[in-house]
Amino acid sequence: SRYRAESGSNGIRMTMESALTARDRVGVQDFVLLENFTSEAAFIENLRKRFKENLIYTYIGSVLVSVNPYKELEIYSKQHMERYRGVSFYEVSPHLYAIADNSYRSLRTERKDQCILISGESGAGKTEATKKILQYYAVTCPASDQVEMVKDRLLQSNPVLEAFGNAKTLRNDNSSRFGKYMDVQFDYRGAPVGGHILNYLLEKSRVVHQNHGERNFHIFYQLLDGGEEELLRRLGLEKNPQQYPYLVKGHCARVSSINDKNDWKVVRKALSIINFNDNDVEDLLSIVASVLHLGNVQFAADEQGNAQVTTENQIKYLARLLGVEGSILREALIHKKIIAKGEELVSPLNLEQAAYARDALAKAVYGRTFSWLVNKINKSLSYKETEFPGWRSTTVLGLLDIYGFEVFQHNSFEQFCINYCNEKLQQLFIELTLKSEQEEYESEGIAWEPVQYFDNKIICDLVEEKFKGIISILDEECLRPGDATDMTFLEKLEETVKNHPHFLTHKLADQKTRKSLGREEFRLLHYAGEVTYSVSGFLDKNNDLLFRNLKETMCNSENPIVNQCFERTELTDKKRPETAATQFKNSLSKLMEILMSKEPSYIRCIKPNDSKQAGKFVEVLIRHQVKYLGLMENLRVRRAGFAYRRKYEVFLQRYKSLCPETWPVWDGRPHDGVAVLVKYLGYKQEEYKMGRTKIFIRFPKTLFATEDALEIRKQSLATKIQAAWRGFHQRQKFQHMKHSAITIQSWWRGTLGRRKAAKKKWAVETIRRFIKGFIYRNYPRCAENEYFLDYIRYSFLMSLKRNLPRNVLDKSWPTPPPSLCEASQLLRQLCMQNMVWRYCKRINPEWKQQLDQKVIASEIFKDKKDNYPQSVPRLFLDTRLDINAKVLQALGSETIKYAVPVIKYDRKGYKARARQLLLTQTAVFIVEEAKIKQRIDYANLTGISVSSLSDNLFVLHVHCEDNKQKGDVVLQSDHAIETLTKMAMSADKVDNVNINQGSIKFTVGQGKEGIIDFTSGSELLIAKAKNGHLTVVSGPSGFPPHLCSPSSHLQAQDCSVSCVTALSSWIQNSYITFIGSI
Ligand SMILES: Nc1ncnc2c1ncn2[C@@H]1O[C@H](COP(=O)(O)OP(=O)(O)O)[C@@H](O)[C@H]1O
Ligand SMILES: [Mg+2]
């Protein structure tokens, strides 16, 4: 439930009461609900349980007990503040904010002044609590610009006061060394509009001395650590605190947990917010610096034993900082001036006295400056009530943050005062608590049963009574002429109050207790326990003496602050100034008056351990504090009658479900409803009382039983409500879904329907137009056929796009509609040109040469010779032979362009002989092995004859007049087309190739003529016929079988089959011409 509480205001409402159920784990939130309320062990156990769960706050009725967590808890956020704002005290878990809010609301609704008293040991968290409450008001109270400024000042006065009034002690790194009571003024709207601070008994002795492990007031260290170079130079200070005896008495000038530099910045900023101008700050810091310089003033004794100042430098600084004459100050430090019988007597001081005077001056200057500071802050906080002077338009809420009970190993005057103060506060507390209890009973009409409690008035009297009280005796001893000492004071005490039951000294004690008391000690039995005080220093501290000549010097100071602190009237006033104890007593009694006039709330702070550690719960220490704070006493008073009380409305609202008559609504008065309810629950007569507005329940167990019953009831109610809610919720959800589904469905159907109808309409329209267009298709373009024609055109172009010919050999082309014939033709040409262009771009020089030859071959042989087609797919090679070296030599400068093996048929008998045919640039050579047999210059080559059949025979006609020639040459080559083409080209005889049908005539030599007859047959046959002719039976058209395998003719050729094939089909077509022209 605690965690649920974090989640929202509804959760919060549950917390307080629901924690009753979780009481076993987190303890009770209000000690009055402890079954065993007289047991200290049970009390501490409850604290421990809650502390372990980080629940640091617990109530005793309306008193808040707080245990210092020594760690940051996430419970002070703005959201937390909001949660506590305007919520009934008991509805939320215990918190500072609940107390703060409760006081604030009483202040607003009843217009009665309030005060919150925060007490506890040093380090228990009082100052933190004060700050948190102030923050709460700053955040939650209504605001305006002017109010913001006041809020700021209220908050910012804190760091300044803490710098000057707080110090590191063994107990607390930021211990307040003065008591503080702060009034916050609220206007009729509830906005904070002003404030006022009262300070009590600053521990001045700290200025000149600190115990081991403690420090002087923060401001000194902050100034040295944070002050700018220039400022320190002006003040004549060095950064190192070790230079100043006043700062290092405790041997811990630097503390890791304190960041003086940062704090300095905070203080500096705060000073300007609370209206300090640069001059004020300079004056103030001059005083702080002068205290440090005073600490460095040293003395030496002259021959007479009189003190002399040995540190002239310090005097110079002091004179400047305090605005006094250096020589006067020097003299004042080593002399004392007394006025006896109207005459001034000046006498020198010895070393000890001089040191005393110096320290007294330091303390006085610092102490008075602190009071001045408080005054100055008060001025900046004061609310100017101009509208209706005399008519109080504001209400006041006071916050008291004052030292708690202090018990040390060695207790002195300061502890005496502090503990006396606590004694007074306890008295007030008891009085007010009892009073308010009694008042409540009275107002509720319930009989008051007297409560037994310890009244500590007897101790207060022991301290403050006139003539007989300790303070009176102390003052008397201080005033009386003669040699009064601390010891004579103790003797006087023994004499005067020896019979007091709360007073004890070594002399007065019995044998047993005497051992625990020194001869210079006295013991007081405070309400919270006994404390032993040492009398040494009591007289001095009470006198708080500052020699007259030092006072005079200060009165003449030109430092405005010092000047205000030391008034001239002090010098002329014949009356002896009040002693410290009396001053304190008087201010306390004033404080009591102030507090009595207000409605109090209490926060009791407890420190869980001495080592400032989180999560450590030291039982001995806590028991001690529970005792000193009188918490058990408090609980006893609060529980004397009834453990629990609640307004009828609240009680009924919470528990009405437990009774059929009050559930779910009770119509009548809440009072009657509760009566019916408790009767139904079976409360016994002695267990409760019915007041005017509240029910009072005597024992926690009665309440717990009711609470448990509620828990069970809640379960069943919750189940029922859940079931009903779920059913309702599901039905709603279903309805909603159904409705949505139907809506979506109908919308979607509509959409679909509309789309379909539109499509149909479009289709009908299109078909109609199409048909009409078809009918009118041969008419000139008109409205009727427009669509159709466009469509046809479009579909032709689209189909063309899809079916464009892939290469030049692809003759396919879609048939165009009549209207596009011309365009189609153009497109086709374009397309073809494009393909050809693309192809041509890829042609290299070798390929071009090849093509050239093929073109010539085509010119010569195409459609004229039967074996021409077979030659087409075969590439023409540059040579088909290796030529013998001797031949090469014989050829000399002739370069061979082509060589091929041939068969030569000689003239006589046509015998076949293997020869080689070479072409050079000028002639044809017939070669046998290494010997050139014949040379035919191209000039002598008159023609070439072949048959139209598929044989490979050819005849070279040679000029007959040439003597060297023996007539025409009959040759056969397996590559006749290639050979002849090359020859025709080399010899430029393309037009001289004759293709003959039937037979070829040729010259055999010496005018004789030979004839070759060609016939076609099934097998190649070349032979001499009986008629002397050479008969050639050409084989089937095609190559000789040994040349037909593709591997053989393509071997070692760097041209791919596909190229050849492409070329072959290409050449067979008319594009040859086109290529020829490239
Ligand atoms: N509510 C708190 N949450 C966290 N830390 C706290 C709380 N109260 C006190 N402290 C710690 O304890 C230290 C001493 O608290 P402080 O209020 O200065 O003690 P006191 O004024 O009673 O001497 C604080 O400096 C802080 O570290
Ligand atoms: Mg404090």
PDB file of N, CA, C and O in Angstrom, residues 540-561:
ATOM      1  N   ASP A 540      33.204  34.020  34.328  1.00  0.00           N
ATOM      2  CA  ASP A 540      33.683  34.784  33.166  1.00  0.00           C
ATOM      3  C   ASP A 540      32.629  34.857  32.073  1.00  0.00           C
ATOM      4  O   ASP A 540      32.351  35.908  31.512  1.00  0.00           O
ATOM      5  N   LYS A 541      32.095  33.715  31.763  1.00  0.00           N
ATOM      6  CA  LYS A 541      31.131  33.674  30.662  1.00  0.00           C
ATOM      7  C   LYS A 541      29.866  34.441  31.002  1.00  0.00           C
ATOM      8  O   LYS A 541      29.243  35.053  30.146  1.00  0.00           O
ATOM      9  N   ASN A 542      29.513  34.377  32.257  1.00  0.00           N
ATOM     10  CA  ASN A 542      28.307  35.089  32.661  1.00  0.00           C
ATOM     11  C   ASN A 542      28.564  36.600  32.641  1.00  0.00           C
ATOM     12  O   ASN A 542      27.729  37.368  32.192  1.00  0.00           O
ATOM     13  N   ASN A 543      29.749  36.995  33.089  1.00  0.00           N
ATOM     14  CA  ASN A 543      30.110  38.415  33.073  1.00  0.00           C
ATOM     15  C   ASN A 543      30.223  38.945  31.668  1.00  0.00           C
ATOM     16  O   ASN A 543      29.867  40.071  31.384  1.00  0.00           O
ATOM     17  N   ASP A 544      30.795  38.106  30.804  1.00  0.00           N
ATOM     18  CA  ASP A 544      31.010  38.474  29.401  1.00  0.00           C
ATOM     19  C   ASP A 544      31.663  39.849  29.337  1.00  0.00           C
ATOM     20  O   ASP A 544      31.181  40.756  28.677  1.00  0.00           O
ATOM     21  N   LEU A 545      32.790  39.953  30.060  1.00  0.00           N
ATOM     22  CA  LEU A 545      33.366  41.258  30.323  1.00  0.00           C
ATOM     23  C   LEU A 545      34.241  41.761  29.185  1.00  0.00           C
ATOM     24  O   LEU A 545      35.069  41.042  28.654  1.00  0.00           O
ATOM     25  N   LEU A 546      34.000  43.006  28.831  1.00  0.00           N
ATOM     26  CA  LEU A 546      34.887  43.676  27.884  1.00  0.00           C
ATOM     27  C   LEU A 546      35.355  44.939  28.564  1.00  0.00           C
ATOM     28  O   LEU A 546      34.553  45.760  29.007  1.00  0.00           O
ATOM     29  N   PHE A 547      36.722  45.076  28.653  1.00  0.00           N
ATOM     30  CA  PHE A 547      37.224  46.224  29.409  1.00  0.00           C
ATOM     31  C   PHE A 547      36.761  47.525  28.777  1.00  0.00           C
ATOM     32  O   PHE A 547      36.618  47.632  27.562  1.00  0.00           O
ATOM     33  N   ARG A 548      36.578  48.467  29.622  1.00  0.00           N
ATOM     34  CA  ARG A 548      35.985  49.736  29.234  1.00  0.00           C
ATOM     35  C   ARG A 548      36.739  50.439  28.106  1.00  0.00           C
ATOM     36  O   ARG A 548      36.149  50.965  27.173  1.00  0.00           O
ATOM     37  N   ASN A 549      38.086  50.419  28.208  1.00  0.00           N
ATOM     38  CA  ASN A 549      38.836  51.159  27.183  1.00  0.00           C
ATOM     39  C   ASN A 549      38.683  50.517  25.801  1.00  0.00           C
ATOM     40  O   ASN A 549      38.704  51.187  24.776  1.00  0.00           O
ATOM     41  N   LEU A 550      38.502  49.181  25.758  1.00  0.00           N
ATOM     42  CA  LEU A 550      38.257  48.539  24.466  1.00  0.00           C
ATOM     43  C   LEU A 550      36.891  48.945  23.927  1.00  0.00           C
ATOM     44  O   LEU A 550      36.721  49.226  22.749  1.00  0.00           O
ATOM     45  N   LYS A 551      35.931  48.985  24.830  1.00  0.00           N
ATOM     46  CA  LYS A 551      34.581  49.417  24.426  1.00  0.00           C
ATOM     47  C   LYS A 551      34.632  50.832  23.851  1.00  0.00           C
ATOM     48  O   LYS A 551      34.076  51.113  22.798  1.00  0.00           O
ATOM     49  N   GLU A 552      35.372  51.686  24.563  1.00  0.00           N
ATOM     50  CA  GLU A 552      35.497  53.087  24.119  1.00  0.00           C
ATOM     51  C   GLU A 552      36.087  53.147  22.715  1.00  0.00           C
ATOM     52  O   GLU A 552      35.598  53.868  21.845  1.00  0.00           O
ATOM     53  N   THR A 553      37.149  52.373  22.548  1.00  0.00           N
ATOM     54  CA  THR A 553      37.800  52.365  21.235  1.00  0.00           C
ATOM     55  C   THR A 553      36.798  51.983  20.153  1.00  0.00           C
ATOM     56  O   THR A 553      36.739  52.589  19.080  1.00  0.00           O
ATOM     57  N   MET A 554      36.000  50.980  20.448  1.00  0.00           N
ATOM     58  CA  MET A 554      35.040  50.500  19.446  1.00  0.00           C
ATOM     59  C   MET A 554      33.943  51.530  19.184  1.00  0.00           C
ATOM     60  O   MET A 554      33.468  51.664  18.065  1.00  0.00           O
ATOM     61  N   CYS A 555      33.583  52.237  20.247  1.00  0.00           N
ATOM     62  CA  CYS A 555      32.546  53.251  20.051  1.00  0.00           C
ATOM     63  C   CYS A 555      33.000  54.310  19.065  1.00  0.00           C
ATOM     64  O   CYS A 555      32.188  54.936  18.389  1.00  0.00           O
ATOM     65  N   ASN A 556      34.314  54.510  18.987  1.00  0.00           N
ATOM     66  CA  ASN A 556      34.846  55.522  18.079  1.00  0.00           C
ATOM     67  C   ASN A 556      35.132  54.971  16.683  1.00  0.00           C
ATOM     68  O   ASN A 556      35.715  55.656  15.855  1.00  0.00           O
ATOM     69  N   SER A 557      34.755  53.738  16.469  1.00  0.00           N
ATOM     70  CA  SER A 557      35.080  53.099  15.193  1.00  0.00           C
ATOM     71  C   SER A 557      34.413  53.825  14.033  1.00  0.00           C
ATOM     72  O   SER A 557      33.295  54.321  14.136  1.00  0.00           O
ATOM     73  N   GLU A 558      35.132  53.853  12.927  1.00  0.00           N
ATOM     74  CA  GLU A 558      34.547  54.449  11.721  1.00  0.00           C
ATOM     75  C   GLU A 558      33.910  53.406  10.823  1.00  0.00           C
ATOM     76  O   GLU A 558      33.345  53.730   9.773  1.00  0.00           O
ATOM     77  N   ASN A 559      34.058  52.165  11.211  1.00  0.00           N
ATOM     78  CA  ASN A 559      33.328  51.123  10.484  1.00  0.00           C
ATOM     79  C   ASN A 559      31.867  51.208  10.916  1.00  0.00           C
ATOM     80  O   ASN A 559      31.554  51.070  12.103  1.00  0.00           O
ATOM     81  N   PRO A 560      30.972  51.498   9.994  1.00  0.00           N
ATOM     82  CA  PRO A 560      29.583  51.795  10.398  1.00  0.00           C
ATOM     83  C   PRO A 560      28.942  50.663  11.196  1.00  0.00           C
ATOM     84  O   PRO A 560      28.137  50.913  12.091  1.00  0.00           O
ATOM     85  N   ILE A 561      29.308  49.433  10.860  1.00  0.00           N
ATOM     86  CA  ILE A 561      28.671  48.326  11.585  1.00  0.00           C
ATOM     87  C   ILE A 561      29.158  48.291  13.025  1.00  0.00           C
ATOM     88  O   ILE A 561      28.368  48.227  13.967  1.00  0.00           O
TER      89      ILE A 561
END
